[in-house]
Amino acid sequence: MTDIRPHEISVPAPQPDDARLHFIGRIHTPWNDRKECPHQGKIDGPECRIEIFEPWVQALEGIEKFERVEVLYWLDKSRRDLVIQNPDHSEGTSGTFALRSPVRPNPIGTVIARLVSVEGANLIVRGLDCLNGTPLIDLKPDRCTFTPKTPPAS
Amino acid sequence: MTDIRPHEISVPAPQPDDARLHFIGRIHTPWNDRKECPHQGKIDGPECRIEIFEPWVQALEGIEKFERVEVLYWLDKSRRDLVIQNPDHSEGTSGTFALRSPVRPNPIGTVIARLVSVEGANLIVRGLDCLNGTPLIDLKPDRCTFTPKTPPAS
């Protein structure tokens, strides 16, 4: 758990048990330390690999038609009890919901990645900003590119 | 749990217990039945209200500076075991990860909403597409409008 910084405010957060997640894969990136991670992924950033676990590989069918995919992942190293944060890179404090910090009551990250290729149970993408080994929660076509690149075969 | 349609494929999904969520609020929309819900929210759609529960209200500080917020919610009425789906509105079947359907292994919805106003513990927004009463998981500034409308007071 990360330390609390000056002027940050934590709350007695309830035990989280309203819903349960199942990790569907794992994200492989070049970044093994939080200090190396970019603050926000760049669509021309390095290639990363998203590995899908069984029994979900079949659910990739058709994803290759999309140019961009939304990736949801679990920020498993983050504390969950801060309401006010004092980020290194900004002046002054902010509420947690006014930040895209990994520290939040439900530490879920979302990013739009560019889909380079699909290789069996693996997606090669650019644009990620998370640590190597981050658990994957979901993949969806980007809502901006909800219409596939090529029309589906009818 | 919704019925399975012709040509859909379900899998024996593992019990989800890799991570646990805590609902941080509730979303109030005009739609009480799934058939009434829009397939994708429109930024000029009806005003909806996002209610934040304690102890998280303080975490809204600064959110009023953003024009668009990303809303994550839990699709609590969805089955989680389909890998291939046969949506009503499309021709043919698709893998779950090639659809933005509410049916997915971790039924989390994401939407970009236009922030109309902040009234205490409530956000008034447009652009949602979920059922009335949907549990809220997270709020973040939209990554496209990550820079606030007005610079924060230093």
Tab-separated table of C-alpha atoms in Angstrom:
chain	number	residue	atom	x	y	z
A	1	MET	CA	0.000	0.000	0.000
A	2	THR	CA	1.366	3.405	-0.947
A	3	ASP	CA	2.046	6.016	1.700
A	4	ILE	CA	-0.234	8.939	2.350
A	5	ARG	CA	1.150	12.377	1.363
A	6	PRO	CA	0.769	15.697	3.218
A	7	HIS	CA	-2.783	17.148	3.004
A	8	GLU	CA	-4.264	13.879	1.793
A	9	ILE	CA	-7.421	12.661	3.537
A	10	SER	CA	-8.315	9.015	4.119
A	11	VAL	CA	-11.673	7.682	5.301
A	12	PRO	CA	-12.671	4.477	7.080
A	13	ALA	CA	-13.685	2.702	3.870
A	14	PRO	CA	-16.296	-0.072	4.192
A	15	GLN	CA	-15.206	-3.653	3.469
A	16	PRO	CA	-15.796	-4.052	-0.268
A	17	ASP	CA	-18.269	-6.877	-0.836
A	18	ASP	CA	-21.112	-5.578	-2.997
A	19	ALA	CA	-19.907	-7.416	-6.125
A	20	ARG	CA	-17.064	-9.730	-7.096
A	21	LEU	CA	-14.710	-9.741	-10.049
A	22	HIS	CA	-13.039	-12.557	-11.911
A	23	PHE	CA	-9.746	-11.775	-13.666
A	24	ILE	CA	-10.035	-12.762	-17.333
A	25	GLY	CA	-6.412	-12.226	-18.334
A	26	ARG	CA	-3.145	-10.483	-17.647
A	27	ILE	CA	-1.472	-7.439	-19.197
A	28	HIS	CA	2.185	-7.570	-20.167
A	29	THR	CA	3.906	-4.171	-20.435
A	30	PRO	CA	7.536	-2.932	-20.330
A	31	TRP	CA	6.979	-1.219	-16.955
A	32	ASN	CA	7.856	-3.114	-13.787
A	33	ASP	CA	7.896	-0.171	-11.420
A	34	ARG	CA	5.234	2.473	-10.917
A	35	LYS	CA	7.806	5.244	-11.407
A	36	GLU	CA	8.456	3.997	-14.977
A	37	CYS	CA	4.768	3.922	-15.972
A	38	PRO	CA	3.537	6.747	-18.204
A	39	HIS	CA	0.824	8.870	-16.543
A	40	GLN	CA	-1.428	8.369	-19.544
A	41	GLY	CA	-0.911	5.858	-22.353
A	42	LYS	CA	-0.025	7.163	-25.802
A	43	ILE	CA	-1.555	5.569	-28.845
A	44	ASP	CA	1.937	5.453	-30.405
A	45	GLY	CA	3.489	4.019	-27.217
A	46	PRO	CA	5.308	0.657	-27.098
A	47	GLU	CA	3.582	-2.593	-28.072
A	48	CYS	CA	2.083	-4.431	-25.107
A	49	ARG	CA	0.464	-7.857	-24.888
A	50	ILE	CA	-2.911	-8.643	-23.393
A	51	GLU	CA	-3.193	-12.343	-22.565
A	52	ILE	CA	-6.710	-13.800	-22.281
A	53	PHE	CA	-7.316	-16.757	-19.961
A	54	GLU	CA	-9.646	-19.658	-20.716
A	55	PRO	CA	-12.621	-20.055	-20.889
A	56	TRP	CA	-12.793	-16.538	-22.392
A	57	VAL	CA	-10.588	-16.845	-25.501
A	58	GLN	CA	-13.594	-17.610	-27.715
A	59	ALA	CA	-15.122	-14.278	-26.666
A	60	LEU	CA	-12.441	-12.501	-28.765
A	61	GLU	CA	-14.277	-13.512	-31.964
A	62	GLY	CA	-14.752	-10.419	-34.124
A	63	ILE	CA	-12.565	-8.081	-32.028
A	64	GLU	CA	-9.991	-7.942	-34.874
A	65	LYS	CA	-12.456	-5.758	-36.829
A	66	PHE	CA	-11.978	-2.894	-34.390
A	67	GLU	CA	-9.192	-0.380	-34.538
A	68	ARG	CA	-9.464	0.676	-30.899
A	69	VAL	CA	-10.490	-1.276	-27.847
A	70	GLU	CA	-11.350	-0.154	-24.351
A	71	VAL	CA	-9.350	-2.048	-21.728
A	72	LEU	CA	-10.469	-2.325	-18.089
A	73	TYR	CA	-7.934	-3.516	-15.546
A	74	TRP	CA	-7.563	-3.922	-11.801
A	75	LEU	CA	-5.030	-1.680	-10.047
A	76	ASP	CA	-4.137	-4.315	-7.498
A	77	LYS	CA	-1.366	-2.302	-5.828
A	78	SER	CA	-3.543	0.708	-4.928
A	79	ARG	CA	-4.941	1.824	-1.603
A	80	ARG	CA	-8.696	2.489	-1.684
A	81	ASP	CA	-9.389	4.837	1.199
A	82	LEU	CA	-8.364	8.329	0.006
A	83	VAL	CA	-10.976	11.008	-0.727
A	84	ILE	CA	-8.524	13.916	-1.119
A	85	GLN	CA	-5.209	13.403	-2.914
A	86	ASN	CA	-2.081	15.466	-3.422
A	87	PRO	CA	-0.561	14.203	-6.686
A	88	ASP	CA	3.152	14.728	-7.347
A	89	HIS	CA	2.550	16.243	-10.775
A	90	SER	CA	-0.110	18.830	-9.896
A	91	GLU	CA	-0.455	21.903	-7.745
A	92	GLY	CA	-2.649	21.520	-4.688
A	93	THR	CA	-5.082	18.792	-3.694
A	94	SER	CA	-8.081	17.328	-5.501
A	95	GLY	CA	-10.933	14.982	-4.755
A	96	THR	CA	-10.337	11.410	-5.899
A	97	PHE	CA	-13.161	11.604	-8.487
A	98	ALA	CA	-11.524	14.674	-10.061
A	99	LEU	CA	-8.353	12.629	-10.691
A	100	ARG	CA	-7.501	9.607	-12.827
A	101	SER	CA	-5.108	8.415	-10.093
A	102	PRO	CA	-4.942	4.637	-9.488
A	103	VAL	CA	-5.912	5.306	-5.859
A	104	ARG	CA	-9.747	5.100	-5.684
A	105	PRO	CA	-12.473	3.203	-3.812
A	106	ASN	CA	-12.715	0.692	-6.687
A	107	PRO	CA	-9.271	0.746	-8.310
A	108	ILE	CA	-10.297	0.079	-11.913
A	109	GLY	CA	-8.266	1.642	-14.722
A	110	THR	CA	-9.686	2.269	-18.184
A	111	VAL	CA	-7.757	3.063	-21.324
A	112	ILE	CA	-8.398	3.205	-25.060
A	113	ALA	CA	-5.757	1.124	-26.824
A	114	ARG	CA	-4.946	0.739	-30.488
A	115	LEU	CA	-5.353	-2.870	-31.560
A	116	VAL	CA	-2.291	-3.928	-33.570
A	117	SER	CA	-3.069	-7.650	-33.994
A	118	VAL	CA	-4.769	-10.679	-32.491
A	119	GLU	CA	-2.577	-13.757	-32.074
A	120	GLY	CA	-4.604	-16.627	-30.652
A	121	ALA	CA	-5.274	-15.843	-27.005
A	122	ASN	CA	-3.172	-12.652	-27.154
A	123	LEU	CA	-3.875	-9.113	-28.283
A	124	ILE	CA	-1.003	-6.855	-29.272
A	125	VAL	CA	-1.917	-3.239	-28.491
A	126	ARG	CA	-0.415	0.226	-28.069
A	127	GLY	CA	-1.524	2.964	-25.687
A	128	LEU	CA	-1.395	1.244	-22.300
A	129	ASP	CA	-0.062	2.856	-19.131
A	130	CYS	CA	-0.233	0.094	-16.516
A	131	LEU	CA	2.314	-2.047	-14.677
A	132	ASN	CA	3.525	-5.353	-16.091
A	133	GLY	CA	1.330	-8.160	-14.728
A	134	THR	CA	-1.793	-6.053	-14.191
A	135	PRO	CA	-4.956	-8.216	-14.021
A	136	LEU	CA	-7.442	-7.745	-16.876
A	137	ILE	CA	-11.151	-7.249	-16.140
A	138	ASP	CA	-12.789	-6.474	-19.483
A	139	LEU	CA	-12.311	-5.632	-23.166
A	140	LYS	CA	-14.869	-3.747	-25.270
A	141	PRO	CA	-14.869	-2.069	-28.660
A	142	ASP	CA	-14.193	1.643	-28.167
A	143	ARG	CA	-17.494	3.503	-28.153
A	144	CYS	CA	-16.059	6.068	-30.631
A	145	THR	CA	-15.273	3.257	-33.085
A	146	PHE	CA	-18.298	1.164	-32.248
A	147	THR	CA	-18.871	0.572	-35.945
A	148	PRO	CA	-16.351	-2.038	-37.122
A	149	LYS	CA	-13.643	-1.111	-39.646
A	150	THR	CA	-15.117	-3.602	-42.109
A	151	PRO	CA	-18.789	-4.597	-42.184
A	152	PRO	CA	-19.385	-8.006	-40.570
A	153	ALA	CA	-20.037	-10.904	-42.923
A	154	SER	CA	-23.794	-11.476	-43.045
B	1	MET	CA	-30.858	-13.645	-15.453
B	2	THR	CA	-31.669	-13.116	-19.112
B	3	ASP	CA	-32.399	-16.068	-21.388
B	4	ILE	CA	-29.898	-17.426	-23.831
B	5	ARG	CA	-30.731	-16.845	-27.548
B	6	PRO	CA	-30.205	-19.234	-30.471
B	7	HIS	CA	-26.512	-19.674	-31.449
B	8	GLU	CA	-25.265	-18.134	-28.204
B	9	ILE	CA	-22.543	-20.033	-26.324
B	10	SER	CA	-22.174	-20.136	-22.548
B	11	VAL	CA	-19.207	-21.474	-20.615
B	12	PRO	CA	-18.833	-22.819	-17.077
B	13	ALA	CA	-17.609	-19.498	-15.667
B	14	PRO	CA	-15.426	-19.680	-12.550
B	15	GLN	CA	-16.830	-18.288	-9.296
B	16	PRO	CA	-15.763	-14.620	-9.344
B	17	ASP	CA	-13.593	-13.912	-6.316
B	18	ASP	CA	-10.352	-12.336	-7.500
B	19	ALA	CA	-11.320	-8.844	-6.304
B	20	ARG	CA	-14.253	-7.186	-4.570
B	21	LEU	CA	-16.158	-4.013	-5.304
B	22	HIS	CA	-17.879	-1.545	-3.027
B	23	PHE	CA	-20.785	0.439	-4.497
B	24	ILE	CA	-20.106	4.152	-4.015
B	25	GLY	CA	-23.466	5.487	-5.181
B	26	ARG	CA	-26.572	4.924	-7.238
B	27	ILE	CA	-27.635	6.158	-10.676
B	28	HIS	CA	-31.122	7.559	-11.175
B	29	THR	CA	-32.371	7.488	-14.793
B	30	PRO	CA	-35.801	7.625	-16.492
B	31	TRP	CA	-35.527	3.960	-17.606
B	32	ASN	CA	-37.054	1.260	-15.417
B	33	ASP	CA	-37.058	-1.528	-17.959
B	34	ARG	CA	-34.197	-2.755	-20.132
B	35	LYS	CA	-36.340	-2.410	-23.273
B	36	GLU	CA	-36.634	1.355	-22.649
B	37	CYS	CA	-32.884	1.917	-22.220
B	38	PRO	CA	-31.025	3.497	-25.130
B	39	HIS	CA	-28.344	1.209	-26.618
B	40	GLN	CA	-25.774	3.965	-26.248
B	41	GLY	CA	-26.197	7.187	-24.243
B	42	LYS	CA	-26.432	10.471	-26.124
B	43	ILE	CA	-24.705	13.527	-24.787
B	44	ASP	CA	-27.948	15.496	-25.381
B	45	GLY	CA	-30.072	12.771	-23.721
B	46	PRO	CA	-32.261	13.407	-20.645
B	47	GLU	CA	-30.821	14.680	-17.372
B	48	CYS	CA	-29.977	11.896	-14.949
B	49	ARG	CA	-28.814	12.036	-11.338
B	50	ILE	CA	-25.780	10.287	-9.884
B	51	GLU	CA	-26.052	10.032	-6.103
B	52	ILE	CA	-22.807	9.570	-4.150
B	53	PHE	CA	-22.896	7.704	-0.837
B	54	GLU	CA	-20.845	8.628	2.209
B	55	PRO	CA	-17.932	8.503	2.975
B	56	TRP	CA	-17.154	9.389	-0.649
B	57	VAL	CA	-18.911	12.756	-1.094
B	58	GLN	CA	-15.735	14.697	-0.251
B	59	ALA	CA	-13.994	12.941	-3.169
B	60	LEU	CA	-16.124	15.045	-5.581
B	61	GLU	CA	-13.999	18.127	-4.790
B	62	GLY	CA	-12.885	19.687	-8.067
B	63	ILE	CA	-15.034	17.546	-10.354
B	64	GLU	CA	-17.156	20.588	-11.240
B	65	LYS	CA	-14.216	21.868	-13.337
B	66	PHE	CA	-14.680	19.066	-15.868
B	67	GLU	CA	-17.115	19.142	-18.734
B	68	ARG	CA	-17.206	15.377	-19.207
B	69	VAL	CA	-16.855	12.585	-16.705
B	70	GLU	CA	-16.357	8.883	-17.193
B	71	VAL	CA	-18.911	6.843	-15.242
B	72	LEU	CA	-18.348	3.191	-14.302
B	73	TYR	CA	-21.332	1.188	-13.125
B	74	TRP	CA	-22.269	-2.369	-12.249
B	75	LEU	CA	-24.728	-4.146	-14.527
B	76	ASP	CA	-26.273	-6.125	-11.709
B	77	LYS	CA	-28.989	-7.757	-13.848
B	78	SER	CA	-26.599	-9.372	-16.362
B	79	ARG	CA	-25.559	-12.970	-16.763
B	80	ARG	CA	-21.782	-13.447	-16.934
B	81	ASP	CA	-21.219	-16.737	-18.724
B	82	LEU	CA	-21.635	-15.999	-22.460
B	83	VAL	CA	-18.649	-16.019	-24.831
B	84	ILE	CA	-20.665	-15.795	-28.078
B	85	GLN	CA	-23.741	-13.561	-28.274
B	86	ASN	CA	-26.506	-13.020	-30.808
B	87	PRO	CA	-27.701	-9.451	-30.241
B	88	ASP	CA	-31.203	-8.445	-31.363
B	89	HIS	CA	-29.973	-5.402	-33.259
B	90	SER	CA	-27.180	-6.991	-35.323
B	91	GLU	CA	-26.778	-9.642	-37.969
B	92	GLY	CA	-25.068	-12.811	-36.862
B	93	THR	CA	-23.133	-13.642	-33.690
B	94	SER	CA	-20.094	-11.986	-32.091
B	95	GLY	CA	-17.678	-12.687	-29.315
B	96	THR	CA	-18.525	-10.930	-26.037
B	97	PHE	CA	-15.366	-8.761	-26.214
B	98	ALA	CA	-16.404	-7.503	-29.686
B	99	LEU	CA	-19.677	-6.179	-28.195
B	100	ARG	CA	-20.579	-3.499	-25.652
B	101	SER	CA	-23.444	-5.716	-24.431
B	102	PRO	CA	-24.146	-5.696	-20.650
B	103	VAL	CA	-23.603	-9.468	-20.667
B	104	ARG	CA	-19.884	-10.067	-19.919
B	105	PRO	CA	-17.693	-11.918	-17.411
B	106	ASN	CA	-17.343	-8.736	-15.331
B	107	PRO	CA	-20.503	-6.738	-16.081
B	108	ILE	CA	-19.074	-3.226	-15.807
B	109	GLY	CA	-20.504	-0.479	-18.002
B	110	THR	CA	-18.552	2.654	-18.912
B	111	VAL	CA	-19.934	5.829	-20.416
B	112	ILE	CA	-18.769	9.380	-20.995
B	113	ALA	CA	-21.374	11.750	-19.561
B	114	ARG	CA	-21.710	15.513	-19.834
B	115	LEU	CA	-21.581	17.087	-16.380
B	116	VAL	CA	-24.438	19.602	-16.039
B	117	SER	CA	-24.064	20.500	-12.353
B	118	VAL	CA	-22.942	19.320	-8.934
B	119	GLU	CA	-25.529	19.667	-6.152
B	120	GLY	CA	-24.058	18.484	-2.859
B	121	ALA	CA	-23.806	14.694	-3.027
B	122	ASN	CA	-25.477	14.579	-6.465
B	123	LEU	CA	-24.211	15.045	-9.994
B	124	ILE	CA	-26.646	16.003	-12.744
B	125	VAL	CA	-25.425	14.554	-16.052
B	126	ARG	CA	-26.553	13.754	-19.600
B	127	GLY	CA	-25.475	10.859	-21.797
B	128	LEU	CA	-26.259	7.815	-19.635
B	129	ASP	CA	-27.820	4.619	-20.943
B	130	CYS	CA	-28.354	2.472	-17.843
B	131	LEU	CA	-31.348	1.318	-15.828
B	132	ASN	CA	-32.733	3.364	-12.959
B	133	GLY	CA	-31.121	2.222	-9.699
B	134	THR	CA	-27.859	0.993	-11.261
B	135	PRO	CA	-25.019	0.795	-8.699
B	136	LEU	CA	-22.119	3.228	-9.218
B	137	ILE	CA	-18.519	1.982	-9.097
B	138	ASP	CA	-16.359	4.955	-10.107
B	139	LEU	CA	-16.218	8.478	-11.528
B	140	LYS	CA	-13.181	9.937	-13.337
B	141	PRO	CA	-12.524	12.996	-15.462
B	142	ASP	CA	-12.821	11.980	-19.123
B	143	ARG	CA	-9.353	11.268	-20.492
B	144	CYS	CA	-10.127	13.444	-23.560
B	145	THR	CA	-10.886	16.406	-21.297
B	146	PHE	CA	-8.271	15.557	-18.710
B	147	THR	CA	-7.251	19.207	-18.545
B	148	PRO	CA	-9.851	21.075	-16.486
B	149	LYS	CA	-12.043	23.749	-18.122
B	150	THR	CA	-10.559	26.373	-15.799
B	151	PRO	CA	-7.114	26.139	-14.213
B	152	PRO	CA	-7.270	25.093	-10.551
B	153	ALA	CA	-6.627	27.841	-7.999
B	154	SER	CA	-3.022	27.543	-6.861
